[in-house]
Coordinates of N, CA and C and ligand atoms in Angstrom, one line a residue:
M23 N 21.3 1.3 2.9 CA 20.0 0.8 3.4 C 19.6 -0.5 2.8
L24 N 19.8 -0.6 1.5 CA 19.5 -1.9 0.8 C 20.8 -2.3 0.1
V25 N 21.3 -3.5 0.3 CA 22.5 -4.0 -0.4 C 22.1 -5.3 -1.0
V26 N 22.2 -5.4 -2.3 CA 21.9 -6.6 -3.1 C 23.2 -7.1 -3.6
T27 N 23.5 -8.4 -3.4 CA 24.8 -8.9 -3.8 C 24.6 -10.2 -4.6
N28 N 25.1 -10.2 -5.8 CA 25.2 -11.4 -6.7 C 23.9 -12.1 -6.8
L29 N 22.8 -11.4 -7.1 CA 21.5 -12.0 -7.1 C 21.2 -12.8 -8.4
H30 N 20.8 -14.0 -8.2 CA 20.4 -14.9 -9.3 C 19.0 -15.3 -9.1
T31 N 18.1 -15.1 -10.1 CA 16.8 -15.5 -10.1 C 16.4 -16.1 -11.4
A32 N 15.7 -17.3 -11.4 CA 15.3 -18.0 -12.6 C 13.8 -18.3 -12.6
Y33 N 13.3 -18.4 -13.8 CA 11.9 -18.9 -14.0 C 12.1 -20.3 -14.5
G34 N 12.1 -21.3 -13.8 CA 12.4 -22.7 -14.3 C 13.8 -22.7 -14.8
A35 N 13.9 -23.0 -16.1 CA 15.2 -23.1 -16.7 C 15.6 -21.8 -17.3
I36 N 14.7 -20.8 -17.3 CA 15.1 -19.5 -17.8 C 15.7 -18.6 -16.7
S37 N 17.0 -18.3 -17.0 CA 17.7 -17.5 -16.0 C 17.4 -16.0 -16.3
A38 N 16.8 -15.3 -15.3 CA 16.4 -13.9 -15.6 C 17.4 -12.9 -14.9
L39 N 17.9 -13.2 -13.8 CA 19.0 -12.4 -13.1 C 20.2 -13.3 -13.0
K40 N 21.3 -12.7 -13.5 CA 22.6 -13.5 -13.6 C 23.7 -13.0 -12.7
G41 N 23.3 -12.6 -11.5 CA 24.3 -12.2 -10.6 C 24.4 -10.6 -10.5
I42 N 23.3 -10.0 -10.1 CA 23.4 -8.5 -10.1 C 23.6 -8.0 -8.6
S43 N 24.4 -7.0 -8.5 CA 24.7 -6.3 -7.3 C 24.5 -4.8 -7.4
F44 N 23.8 -4.3 -6.3 CA 23.6 -2.8 -6.3 C 23.2 -2.4 -4.9
E45 N 23.2 -1.1 -4.7 CA 22.9 -0.6 -3.4 C 22.0 0.6 -3.5
V46 N 21.2 0.8 -2.4 CA 20.4 2.0 -2.3 C 20.7 2.7 -1.0
A47 N 21.2 3.9 -1.0 CA 21.5 4.6 0.2 C 20.2 5.3 0.7
Q48 N 20.1 5.4 2.1 CA 19.0 6.1 2.7 C 18.8 7.5 2.1
G49 N 17.6 7.9 1.8 CA 17.3 9.2 1.3 C 17.6 9.4 -0.2
S50 N 18.1 8.4 -0.9 CA 18.4 8.6 -2.3 C 17.3 8.0 -3.2
V51 N 17.4 8.4 -4.4 CA 16.6 7.8 -5.5 C 17.5 7.1 -6.4
V52 N 17.3 5.8 -6.5 CA 18.2 5.0 -7.4 C 17.3 4.4 -8.5
A53 N 17.8 4.5 -9.7 CA 17.0 4.0 -10.8 C 17.6 2.8 -11.4
L54 N 16.8 1.8 -11.8 CA 17.2 0.6 -12.5 C 16.6 0.8 -13.9
V55 N 17.4 1.0 -14.9 CA 16.9 1.2 -16.3 C 17.3 0.1 -17.2
G56 N 16.6 0.0 -18.3 CA 17.0 -1.1 -19.2 C 15.8 -1.5 -20.1
A57 N 16.0 -2.2 -21.2 CA 15.0 -2.5 -22.1 C 14.0 -3.5 -21.5
N58 N 12.9 -3.7 -22.3 CA 12.0 -4.8 -22.0 C 12.7 -6.1 -21.8
G59 N 12.3 -6.8 -20.7 CA 12.9 -8.1 -20.5 C 14.3 -8.1 -19.9
A60 N 14.8 -7.0 -19.6 CA 16.2 -6.9 -19.0 C 16.3 -7.6 -17.6
G61 N 15.1 -7.6 -16.9 CA 15.1 -8.2 -15.6 C 14.8 -7.2 -14.5
K62 N 14.2 -6.1 -14.8 CA 14.0 -5.0 -13.9 C 12.9 -5.5 -12.9
S63 N 11.7 -5.9 -13.4 CA 10.6 -6.4 -12.6 C 11.1 -7.6 -11.7
T64 N 11.8 -8.5 -12.4 CA 12.3 -9.6 -11.6 C 13.1 -9.2 -10.4
T65 N 13.9 -8.2 -10.6 CA 14.7 -7.7 -9.5 C 13.8 -7.2 -8.3
L66 N 12.9 -6.4 -8.6 CA 12.0 -5.9 -7.6 C 11.2 -7.0 -6.9
N67 N 10.7 -7.9 -7.8 CA 9.9 -9.0 -7.2 C 10.7 -10.0 -6.4
T68 N 12.0 -10.0 -6.6 CA 12.9 -10.9 -5.8 C 13.2 -10.2 -4.5
I69 N 13.4 -8.9 -4.5 CA 13.6 -8.1 -3.3 C 12.4 -8.2 -2.4
S70 N 11.2 -8.0 -3.0 CA 10.0 -8.0 -2.2 C 9.5 -9.3 -1.8
G71 N 10.2 -10.4 -2.2 CA 9.8 -11.7 -1.7 C 8.8 -12.5 -2.5
L72 N 8.4 -11.9 -3.7 CA 7.4 -12.6 -4.5 C 8.1 -13.7 -5.3
L73 N 9.4 -13.5 -5.5 CA 10.2 -14.6 -6.2 C 11.4 -14.9 -5.2
A74 N 11.8 -16.2 -5.3 CA 13.0 -16.6 -4.4 C 14.2 -16.7 -5.3
P75 N 15.3 -16.0 -4.8 CA 16.5 -16.1 -5.6 C 17.2 -17.5 -5.4
H76 N 18.0 -18.0 -6.3 CA 18.7 -19.2 -6.0 C 20.1 -19.0 -5.6
E77 N 20.5 -17.8 -5.7 CA 21.9 -17.4 -5.2 C 21.9 -15.9 -4.9
G78 N 22.8 -15.5 -4.0 CA 23.0 -14.1 -3.7 C 22.3 -13.7 -2.4
S79 N 22.4 -12.4 -2.1 CA 21.8 -12.0 -0.8 C 21.2 -10.6 -0.9
I80 N 20.2 -10.4 -0.1 CA 19.5 -9.1 0.0 C 19.6 -8.7 1.5
V81 N 20.2 -7.6 1.7 CA 20.3 -7.1 3.1 C 19.7 -5.7 3.2
F82 N 18.7 -5.6 4.1 CA 18.0 -4.4 4.3 C 18.2 -3.9 5.7
N83 N 18.7 -2.7 5.8 CA 19.0 -2.1 7.1 C 19.8 -3.1 8.0
G84 N 20.8 -3.7 7.4 CA 21.6 -4.6 8.2 C 21.1 -6.0 8.4
R85 N 19.9 -6.3 7.9 CA 19.3 -7.6 8.2 C 19.2 -8.4 6.9
D86 N 19.7 -9.6 6.9 CA 19.6 -10.5 5.7 C 18.2 -11.0 5.5
I87 N 17.6 -10.5 4.5 CA 16.2 -10.9 4.2 C 16.0 -11.8 3.0
T88 N 17.1 -12.3 2.6 CA 17.1 -13.2 1.4 C 16.1 -14.4 1.6
G89 N 15.2 -14.5 0.6 CA 14.3 -15.6 0.7 C 13.1 -15.4 1.6
W90 N 13.0 -14.3 2.3 CA 11.9 -14.0 3.2 C 10.6 -13.9 2.3
R91 N 9.5 -14.3 3.0 CA 8.2 -14.2 2.3 C 7.8 -12.7 2.2
S92 N 7.0 -12.4 1.2 CA 6.7 -11.0 0.9 C 6.0 -10.3 2.1
D93 N 5.2 -10.9 2.9 CA 4.5 -10.2 4.0 C 5.5 -9.8 5.0
R94 N 6.5 -10.6 5.3 CA 7.6 -10.3 6.2 C 8.4 -9.1 5.7
V95 N 8.7 -9.2 4.4 CA 9.5 -8.1 3.8 C 8.8 -6.8 3.9
A96 N 7.5 -6.8 3.6 CA 6.7 -5.6 3.6 C 6.6 -5.0 5.1
A97 N 6.5 -5.9 6.0 CA 6.4 -5.5 7.4 C 7.7 -4.7 7.9
L98 N 8.8 -4.9 7.2 CA 10.0 -4.2 7.5 C 10.0 -2.8 6.9
G99 N 9.0 -2.5 6.0 CA 8.9 -1.2 5.4 C 9.5 -1.1 4.0
L100 N 9.7 -2.3 3.4 CA 10.1 -2.4 2.0 C 8.9 -2.6 1.2
V101 N 8.4 -1.5 0.6 CA 7.1 -1.6 0.0 C 7.2 -1.4 -1.5
Q102 N 6.5 -2.3 -2.2 CA 6.5 -2.3 -3.7 C 5.2 -1.8 -4.3
V103 N 5.3 -0.9 -5.2 CA 4.2 -0.4 -6.0 C 4.3 -1.2 -7.4
P104 N 3.5 -2.2 -7.6 CA 3.8 -3.1 -8.7 C 3.5 -2.5 -10.1
E105 N 4.1 -3.1 -11.0 CA 3.9 -2.8 -12.4 C 2.4 -3.1 -12.7
G106 N 1.7 -2.2 -13.5 CA 0.3 -2.5 -13.8 C -0.6 -2.1 -12.7
R107 N -0.1 -1.4 -11.7 CA -0.9 -0.8 -10.5 C -1.5 -1.9 -9.6
Q108 N -2.2 -2.9 -10.2 CA -2.8 -3.9 -9.4 C -3.7 -3.4 -8.2
I109 N -4.5 -2.4 -8.6 CA -5.5 -2.0 -7.7 C -6.7 -2.9 -7.7
L110 N -7.5 -2.9 -6.6 CA -8.7 -3.8 -6.6 C -9.9 -3.0 -7.2
A111 N -10.2 -3.3 -8.4 CA -11.2 -2.5 -9.2 C -12.6 -2.4 -8.5
P112 N -13.2 -3.4 -7.9 CA -14.5 -3.3 -7.3 C -14.5 -2.5 -6.0
L113 N -13.4 -2.3 -5.4 CA -13.4 -1.6 -4.1 C -13.3 -0.1 -4.4
T114 N -13.7 0.7 -3.4 CA -13.6 2.2 -3.6 C -12.1 2.6 -3.5
V115 N -11.9 3.8 -4.0 CA -10.6 4.5 -3.9 C -10.1 4.5 -2.5
E116 N -11.0 4.9 -1.5 CA -10.6 4.9 -0.1 C -10.2 3.6 0.4
D117 N -11.0 2.5 0.1 CA -10.7 1.2 0.6 C -9.4 0.7 0.0
N118 N -9.1 1.0 -1.2 CA -7.8 0.6 -1.8 C -6.7 1.3 -1.0
L119 N -6.8 2.6 -0.7 CA -5.8 3.2 0.1 C -5.6 2.6 1.4
L120 N -6.7 2.3 2.1 CA -6.7 1.7 3.4 C -6.0 0.3 3.4
L121 N -6.1 -0.4 2.2 CA -5.5 -1.7 2.1 C -4.0 -1.6 2.3
G122 N -3.4 -0.4 1.9 CA -2.0 -0.2 2.1 C -1.6 -0.2 3.6
A123 N -2.6 0.1 4.4 CA -2.3 0.3 5.8 C -2.7 -0.9 6.6
N124 N -3.0 -2.1 5.9 CA -3.6 -3.2 6.6 C -2.7 -3.9 7.7
R125 N -1.5 -3.5 7.7 CA -0.6 -4.0 8.7 C -0.5 -3.1 9.9
R126 N -1.0 -1.9 9.8 CA -0.9 -0.9 10.9 C -2.0 -1.0 11.9
R127 N -1.8 -0.6 13.1 CA -2.8 -0.6 14.1 C -3.1 0.8 14.7
D128 N -2.3 1.8 14.2 CA -2.4 3.1 14.7 C -3.5 3.9 14.0
R129 N -4.8 3.7 14.5 CA -5.9 4.3 13.9 C -5.8 5.8 13.5
H130 N -5.2 6.6 14.5 CA -5.1 8.0 14.2 C -4.1 8.3 13.1
G131 N -3.0 7.5 13.2 CA -2.0 7.7 12.2 C -2.5 7.3 10.8
I132 N -3.3 6.3 10.7 CA -3.9 5.8 9.4 C -4.8 6.9 8.9
H133 N -5.6 7.5 9.8 CA -6.5 8.5 9.4 C -5.8 9.7 8.9
A134 N -4.7 10.1 9.6 CA -3.9 11.3 9.2 C -3.3 11.0 7.8
D135 N -2.8 9.8 7.6 CA -2.1 9.5 6.4 C -3.1 9.4 5.2
L136 N -4.4 9.0 5.5 CA -5.4 9.0 4.5 C -5.7 10.4 4.0
E137 N -5.8 11.3 5.0 CA -6.0 12.8 4.7 C -4.8 13.3 3.9
A138 N -3.6 12.9 4.3 CA -2.4 13.3 3.6 C -2.4 12.8 2.1
S139 N -2.9 11.6 1.9 CA -3.0 11.0 0.5 C -3.9 11.9 -0.3
F140 N -5.0 12.4 0.3 CA -6.0 13.2 -0.4 C -5.4 14.6 -0.6
E141 N -4.6 15.1 0.3 CA -3.9 16.3 0.0 C -2.9 16.2 -1.2
R142 N -2.2 15.1 -1.2 CA -1.2 14.9 -2.2 C -1.9 14.6 -3.6
F143 N -3.0 13.9 -3.5 CA -3.7 13.6 -4.8 C -5.2 14.0 -4.7
P144 N -5.4 15.3 -4.9 CA -6.8 15.9 -4.8 C -7.8 15.1 -5.7
R145 N -7.4 14.6 -6.8 CA -8.3 13.9 -7.7 C -8.8 12.6 -7.0
L146 N -8.0 12.0 -6.1 CA -8.5 10.8 -5.4 C -9.5 11.2 -4.3
R147 N -9.3 12.4 -3.7 CA -10.3 12.8 -2.8 C -11.7 13.0 -3.4
E148 N -11.7 13.6 -4.6 CA -13.0 13.8 -5.3 C -13.6 12.4 -5.6
R149 N -12.8 11.4 -5.8 CA -13.3 10.1 -6.2 C -13.3 9.1 -5.1
R150 N -13.2 9.5 -3.9 CA -12.9 8.6 -2.8 C -13.9 7.5 -2.6
R151 N -15.2 7.7 -2.9 CA -16.3 6.7 -2.8 C -16.5 6.0 -4.1
Q152 N -15.8 6.3 -5.1 CA -16.0 5.7 -6.4 C -15.2 4.4 -6.5
E153 N -15.7 3.5 -7.4 CA -15.0 2.2 -7.6 C -13.6 2.5 -8.3
A154 N -12.6 1.9 -7.7 CA -11.2 2.2 -8.3 C -11.1 1.8 -9.7
G155 N -11.9 0.8 -10.1 CA -11.8 0.4 -11.5 C -12.3 1.5 -12.5
S156 N -13.0 2.5 -12.0 CA -13.5 3.5 -12.9 C -12.5 4.6 -13.1
L157 N -11.4 4.6 -12.4 CA -10.4 5.6 -12.6 C -9.6 5.5 -13.9
S158 N -9.1 6.6 -14.4 CA -8.2 6.6 -15.5 C -6.9 6.0 -15.2
G159 N -6.1 5.7 -16.2 CA -4.8 5.0 -15.9 C -3.9 5.8 -15.0
G160 N -3.9 7.2 -15.2 CA -3.0 8.0 -14.4 C -3.5 8.1 -13.0
E161 N -4.8 8.1 -12.8 CA -5.4 8.2 -11.5 C -5.1 6.8 -10.7
Q162 N -5.2 5.7 -11.5 CA -4.9 4.4 -10.9 C -3.5 4.3 -10.4
Q163 N -2.6 5.0 -11.2 CA -1.2 5.0 -10.8 C -1.0 5.8 -9.5
M164 N -1.7 6.9 -9.4 CA -1.7 7.7 -8.2 C -2.2 6.9 -7.0
L165 N -3.3 6.2 -7.3 CA -3.8 5.4 -6.2 C -2.8 4.3 -5.8
A166 N -2.2 3.7 -6.7 CA -1.2 2.6 -6.4 C 0.0 3.2 -5.6
I167 N 0.4 4.4 -5.9 CA 1.5 5.1 -5.1 C 0.9 5.5 -3.8
G168 N -0.3 6.0 -3.8 CA -0.9 6.4 -2.5 C -1.0 5.2 -1.5
R169 N -1.5 4.1 -2.1 CA -1.6 2.9 -1.3 C -0.3 2.4 -0.7
G170 N 0.8 2.5 -1.6 CA 2.1 2.2 -1.1 C 2.5 3.1 0.1
L171 N 2.2 4.4 -0.1 CA 2.6 5.3 1.0 C 1.9 5.1 2.3
M172 N 0.7 4.5 2.2 CA -0.1 4.3 3.4 C 0.5 3.2 4.3
A173 N 1.5 2.5 3.7 CA 2.2 1.5 4.5 C 3.4 2.1 5.2
R174 N 3.5 3.4 5.1 CA 4.7 4.1 5.7 C 6.0 3.5 5.3
P175 N 6.3 3.4 4.0 CA 7.5 2.7 3.6 C 8.8 3.4 4.1
R176 N 9.8 2.5 4.4 CA 11.1 3.0 4.6 C 11.9 3.1 3.3
L177 N 11.5 2.1 2.4 CA 12.0 2.2 1.0 C 10.9 1.8 0.1
L178 N 10.6 2.7 -0.8 CA 9.5 2.6 -1.8 C 10.1 2.1 -3.1
M179 N 9.6 0.9 -3.6 CA 10.0 0.4 -4.9 C 8.9 0.6 -5.9
L180 N 9.2 1.4 -6.9 CA 8.2 1.8 -7.9 C 8.5 1.0 -9.2
D181 N 7.6 0.2 -9.7 CA 7.9 -0.6 -10.9 C 7.1 0.1 -12.1
E182 N 7.9 0.7 -13.0 CA 7.3 1.3 -14.2 C 6.1 2.2 -13.9
P183 N 6.3 3.2 -13.1 CA 5.1 4.0 -12.7 C 4.5 4.8 -13.9
S184 N 5.4 5.0 -15.0 CA 4.8 5.8 -16.1 C 4.3 4.9 -17.2
L185 N 4.3 3.6 -17.1 CA 4.0 2.7 -18.2 C 2.6 3.0 -18.7
G186 N 2.5 3.2 -20.0 CA 1.2 3.3 -20.6 C 0.5 4.6 -20.4
L187 N 1.1 5.6 -19.8 CA 0.4 6.9 -19.6 C 0.8 7.9 -20.7
A188 N -0.2 8.8 -20.9 CA 0.0 9.8 -21.9 C 1.1 10.8 -21.4
P189 N 1.8 11.5 -22.2 CA 2.9 12.4 -21.8 C 2.6 13.3 -20.6
L190 N 1.4 13.9 -20.6 CA 1.1 14.9 -19.5 C 1.1 14.1 -18.2
L191 N 0.5 12.9 -18.2 CA 0.4 12.2 -17.0 C 1.7 11.6 -16.6
V192 N 2.6 11.3 -17.5 CA 4.0 10.9 -17.2 C 4.6 12.0 -16.5
Q193 N 4.5 13.3 -17.0 CA 5.0 14.4 -16.3 C 4.5 14.5 -14.8
E194 N 3.2 14.3 -14.7 CA 2.6 14.4 -13.3 C 3.2 13.3 -12.4
I195 N 3.3 12.1 -12.9 CA 3.8 11.0 -12.1 C 5.3 11.4 -11.6
F196 N 6.1 11.9 -12.6 CA 7.4 12.2 -12.2 C 7.5 13.4 -11.2
R197 N 6.5 14.3 -11.4 CA 6.5 15.4 -10.4 C 6.2 14.9 -9.0
I198 N 5.3 13.9 -8.9 CA 5.0 13.2 -7.6 C 6.2 12.6 -7.1
I199 N 7.0 11.9 -7.9 CA 8.2 11.2 -7.5 C 9.2 12.2 -7.0
A200 N 9.3 13.3 -7.7 CA 10.2 14.4 -7.3 C 9.8 15.0 -5.9
D201 N 8.5 15.1 -5.7 CA 8.0 15.6 -4.3 C 8.4 14.6 -3.3
L202 N 8.2 13.3 -3.5 CA 8.5 12.3 -2.5 C 10.0 12.3 -2.2
K203 N 10.8 12.5 -3.3 CA 12.3 12.6 -3.1 C 12.6 13.8 -2.2
A204 N 11.9 15.0 -2.5 CA 12.2 16.2 -1.7 C 11.9 16.0 -0.3
Q205 N 10.9 15.1 0.0 CA 10.5 14.9 1.4 C 11.4 13.8 2.1
G206 N 12.4 13.3 1.3 CA 13.3 12.4 1.9 C 13.0 10.9 1.8
T207 N 12.0 10.6 1.0 CA 11.6 9.2 0.8 C 12.8 8.5 0.0
T208 N 13.1 7.3 0.5 CA 14.1 6.5 -0.3 C 13.4 5.7 -1.3
I209 N 13.9 5.8 -2.6 CA 13.1 5.2 -3.7 C 14.0 4.4 -4.6
L210 N 13.5 3.2 -4.9 CA 14.2 2.4 -6.0 C 13.2 2.4 -7.1
L211 N 13.6 3.0 -8.2 CA 12.7 3.3 -9.3 C 13.1 2.4 -10.5
V212 N 12.2 1.6 -11.0 CA 12.4 0.8 -12.2 C 11.6 1.5 -13.4
E213 N 12.3 1.8 -14.4 CA 11.7 2.6 -15.5 C 12.3 2.2 -16.9
Q214 N 11.4 2.1 -17.9 CA 11.9 2.0 -19.2 C 12.1 3.4 -19.8
N215 N 11.4 4.4 -19.2 CA 11.6 5.7 -19.6 C 12.9 6.2 -19.0
A216 N 14.1 5.8 -19.6 CA 15.4 6.1 -19.0 C 15.7 7.6 -18.9
R217 N 15.2 8.3 -19.9 CA 15.4 9.8 -19.9 C 14.9 10.4 -18.6
K218 N 13.6 10.2 -18.3 CA 13.0 10.8 -17.1 C 13.6 10.2 -15.8
A219 N 13.9 8.9 -15.9 CA 14.4 8.3 -14.6 C 15.8 8.8 -14.3
L220 N 16.6 9.1 -15.4 CA 18.0 9.6 -15.1 C 17.9 11.1 -14.7
Y221 N 16.8 11.8 -15.0 CA 16.7 13.2 -14.5 C 16.4 13.2 -13.0
I222 N 15.7 12.2 -12.6 CA 15.2 12.3 -11.2 C 16.1 11.6 -10.2
A223 N 16.8 10.6 -10.7 CA 17.6 9.7 -9.8 C 18.9 10.4 -9.4
D224 N 19.4 9.9 -8.3 CA 20.8 10.3 -7.9 C 21.8 9.4 -8.5
Y225 N 21.5 8.1 -8.5 CA 22.4 7.1 -9.0 C 21.6 6.1 -9.8
A226 N 22.2 5.5 -10.8 CA 21.5 4.6 -11.7 C 22.3 3.4 -12.1
Y227 N 21.6 2.3 -12.3 CA 22.2 1.1 -12.9 C 21.5 0.7 -14.2
V228 N 22.3 0.3 -15.1 CA 21.7 -0.2 -16.4 C 21.7 -1.7 -16.5
L229 N 20.5 -2.3 -16.7 CA 20.4 -3.7 -16.7 C 20.3 -4.1 -18.2
E230 N 20.9 -5.2 -18.5 CA 20.8 -5.8 -19.8 C 20.9 -7.3 -19.7
S231 N 19.8 -8.0 -20.1 CA 19.8 -9.5 -20.1 C 20.2 -10.0 -18.7
G232 N 19.7 -9.4 -17.7 CA 19.9 -10.0 -16.4 C 21.3 -9.6 -15.7
R233 N 22.0 -8.7 -16.4 CA 23.3 -8.3 -15.8 C 23.3 -6.7 -15.7
I234 N 24.1 -6.2 -14.7 CA 24.3 -4.8 -14.7 C 25.5 -4.5 -15.6
V235 N 25.2 -3.7 -16.6 CA 26.3 -3.4 -17.6 C 26.9 -2.0 -17.4
R236 N 26.2 -1.1 -16.7 CA 26.7 0.2 -16.4 C 26.1 0.7 -15.0
E237 N 26.9 1.5 -14.4 CA 26.3 2.2 -13.2 C 27.0 3.5 -13.0
G238 N 26.4 4.4 -12.3 CA 27.1 5.7 -12.0 C 26.1 6.7 -11.5
P239 N 26.6 7.9 -11.1 CA 25.7 9.0 -10.8 C 24.8 9.3 -12.1
A240 N 23.5 9.5 -11.8 CA 22.6 9.6 -12.9 C 23.0 10.7 -13.9
A241 N 23.5 11.8 -13.3 CA 23.9 13.0 -14.2 C 25.0 12.6 -15.1
Q242 N 25.9 11.7 -14.6 CA 27.0 11.3 -15.5 C 26.5 10.3 -16.6
L243 N 25.6 9.4 -16.2 CA 25.1 8.5 -17.2 C 24.3 9.2 -18.3
R244 N 23.5 10.2 -17.9 CA 22.7 10.9 -19.0 C 23.6 11.7 -19.9
A245 N 24.8 12.0 -19.5 CA 25.7 12.8 -20.4 C 26.6 11.9 -21.2
D246 N 26.5 10.6 -21.0 CA 27.4 9.6 -21.6 C 26.9 9.2 -23.0
P247 N 27.7 9.5 -24.0 CA 27.2 9.3 -25.4 C 26.7 7.8 -25.7
T248 N 27.3 6.8 -25.1 CA 26.9 5.5 -25.3 C 25.5 5.2 -24.7
I249 N 25.3 5.8 -23.6 CA 24.0 5.7 -22.9 C 22.9 6.5 -23.7
V250 N 23.3 7.7 -24.2 CA 22.4 8.5 -25.0 C 22.0 7.7 -26.2
E251 N 23.0 7.1 -26.8 CA 22.6 6.4 -28.1 C 21.7 5.2 -27.8
A252 N 22.1 4.4 -26.8 CA 21.4 3.2 -26.5 C 20.0 3.4 -25.9
Y253 N 19.9 4.4 -25.0 CA 18.7 4.5 -24.2 C 17.9 5.8 -24.3
L254 N 18.7 6.9 -24.7 CA 18.0 8.2 -24.7 C 18.0 8.8 -26.1
G255 N 18.2 8.0 -27.1 CA 18.3 8.5 -28.5 C 17.1 9.3 -28.9
K256 N 15.9 8.8 -28.5 CA 14.7 9.6 -28.8 C 13.9 9.8 -27.6
S257 N 13.1 10.8 -27.5 CA 12.3 11.0 -26.4 C 11.3 9.9 -26.2
R258 N 11.3 9.3 -25.0 CA 10.4 8.1 -24.8 C 9.3 8.5 -23.9
A259 N 9.1 9.8 -23.8 CA 8.1 10.3 -22.8 C 6.7 9.6 -22.9
S260 N 6.4 9.2 -24.2 CA 5.1 8.6 -24.4 C 5.2 7.1 -24.6
S261 N 6.4 6.6 -24.4 CA 6.6 5.2 -24.6 C 5.7 4.4 -23.7
S262 N 5.0 3.4 -24.2 CA 4.2 2.5 -23.3 C 4.9 1.2 -23.1
G263 N 6.1 1.1 -23.5 CA 6.9 0.0 -23.2 C 6.8 -1.1 -24.4
Ligands
ATP29 P1 9.5 -5.5 -18.7 O1 9.6 -4.0 -18.7 O2 9.0 -6.1 -20.0 O3 8.7 -6.0 -17.5 P2 11.8 -6.2 -17.2 O4 13.1 -5.6 -17.4 O5 11.0 -5.9 -16.0 O6 11.0 -6.0 -18.5 P3 11.4 -8.9 -16.4 O7 9.9 -8.9 -16.5 O8 12.1 -8.9 -15.1 O9 12.0 -7.8 -17.3 O10 11.9 -10.2 -17.3 C1 13.2 -10.7 -17.3 C2 13.3 -12.0 -18.1 O11 12.5 -13.0 -17.4 C3 12.7 -11.9 -19.5 O12 13.5 -12.7 -20.3 C4 11.3 -12.5 -19.3 O13 10.9 -13.1 -20.5 C5 11.5 -13.5 -18.3 N1 10.3 -13.7 -17.5 C6 9.7 -12.8 -16.8 N2 8.6 -13.3 -16.1 C7 8.6 -14.6 -16.4 C8 7.7 -15.7 -16.1 N3 6.7 -15.6 -15.3 N4 8.0 -16.9 -16.6 C9 9.1 -17.1 -17.4 N5 9.9 -16.1 -17.8 C10 9.7 -14.9 -17.3

């Protein structure tokens, strides 16, 4: 579904991605794991068109979208849930959700999906008329995921969904991701919490300083002693990054 080849992205003179290649198959959950600064967010931001690569290609469903603007990328159904949620604090919970559907014109479908969001996240229903800025961190992450789903994504890119959350909420966010997976949603998941990411993903890539240093079926990576030592040595369930 998504094929990224030899991607290079830089911030001025600072090279953040040094030629990474990976794939996401339809219906799969693929994790990109790695330490702080490895280039995970840069990868997602390049795919979603927020950053322009200076080399390499991004092909989505057979179409070369390299260098496309973010609104065109999103219109294809490649939807990013950004790191740090980026919800609009003064707007209500419901209006934030509806923002996710701002490209859609199917009123009935939007209404049905809004109801589905509230089914999925009952806490958001209770708070639908409340300012989004008043939500807790975990609720804001649910809102950010809900908003992404309102766009009816063909591929959902989640950037550090567990960042900064207490362990119980981390569990809840991963349960939500597991539900999405069970429903067949294709997901590219960026996480510093490699332990949890490798439990939920089908396949994973390990990023280090802008390069992919390992890849394989997630079950294989989490059983690999070098990965265990480097990334899974201690429980990072409560890591805030
Ligand atoms: P984190 O979990 O900290 O977000 P990451 O793996 O997502 O880590 P990136 O944010 O993609 O890493 O950063 C990759 C590299 O690019 C790092 O060396 C970082 O310092 C650098 N970088 C990121 N954003 C910028 C920026 N706006 N300007 C300059 N350098 C940047």
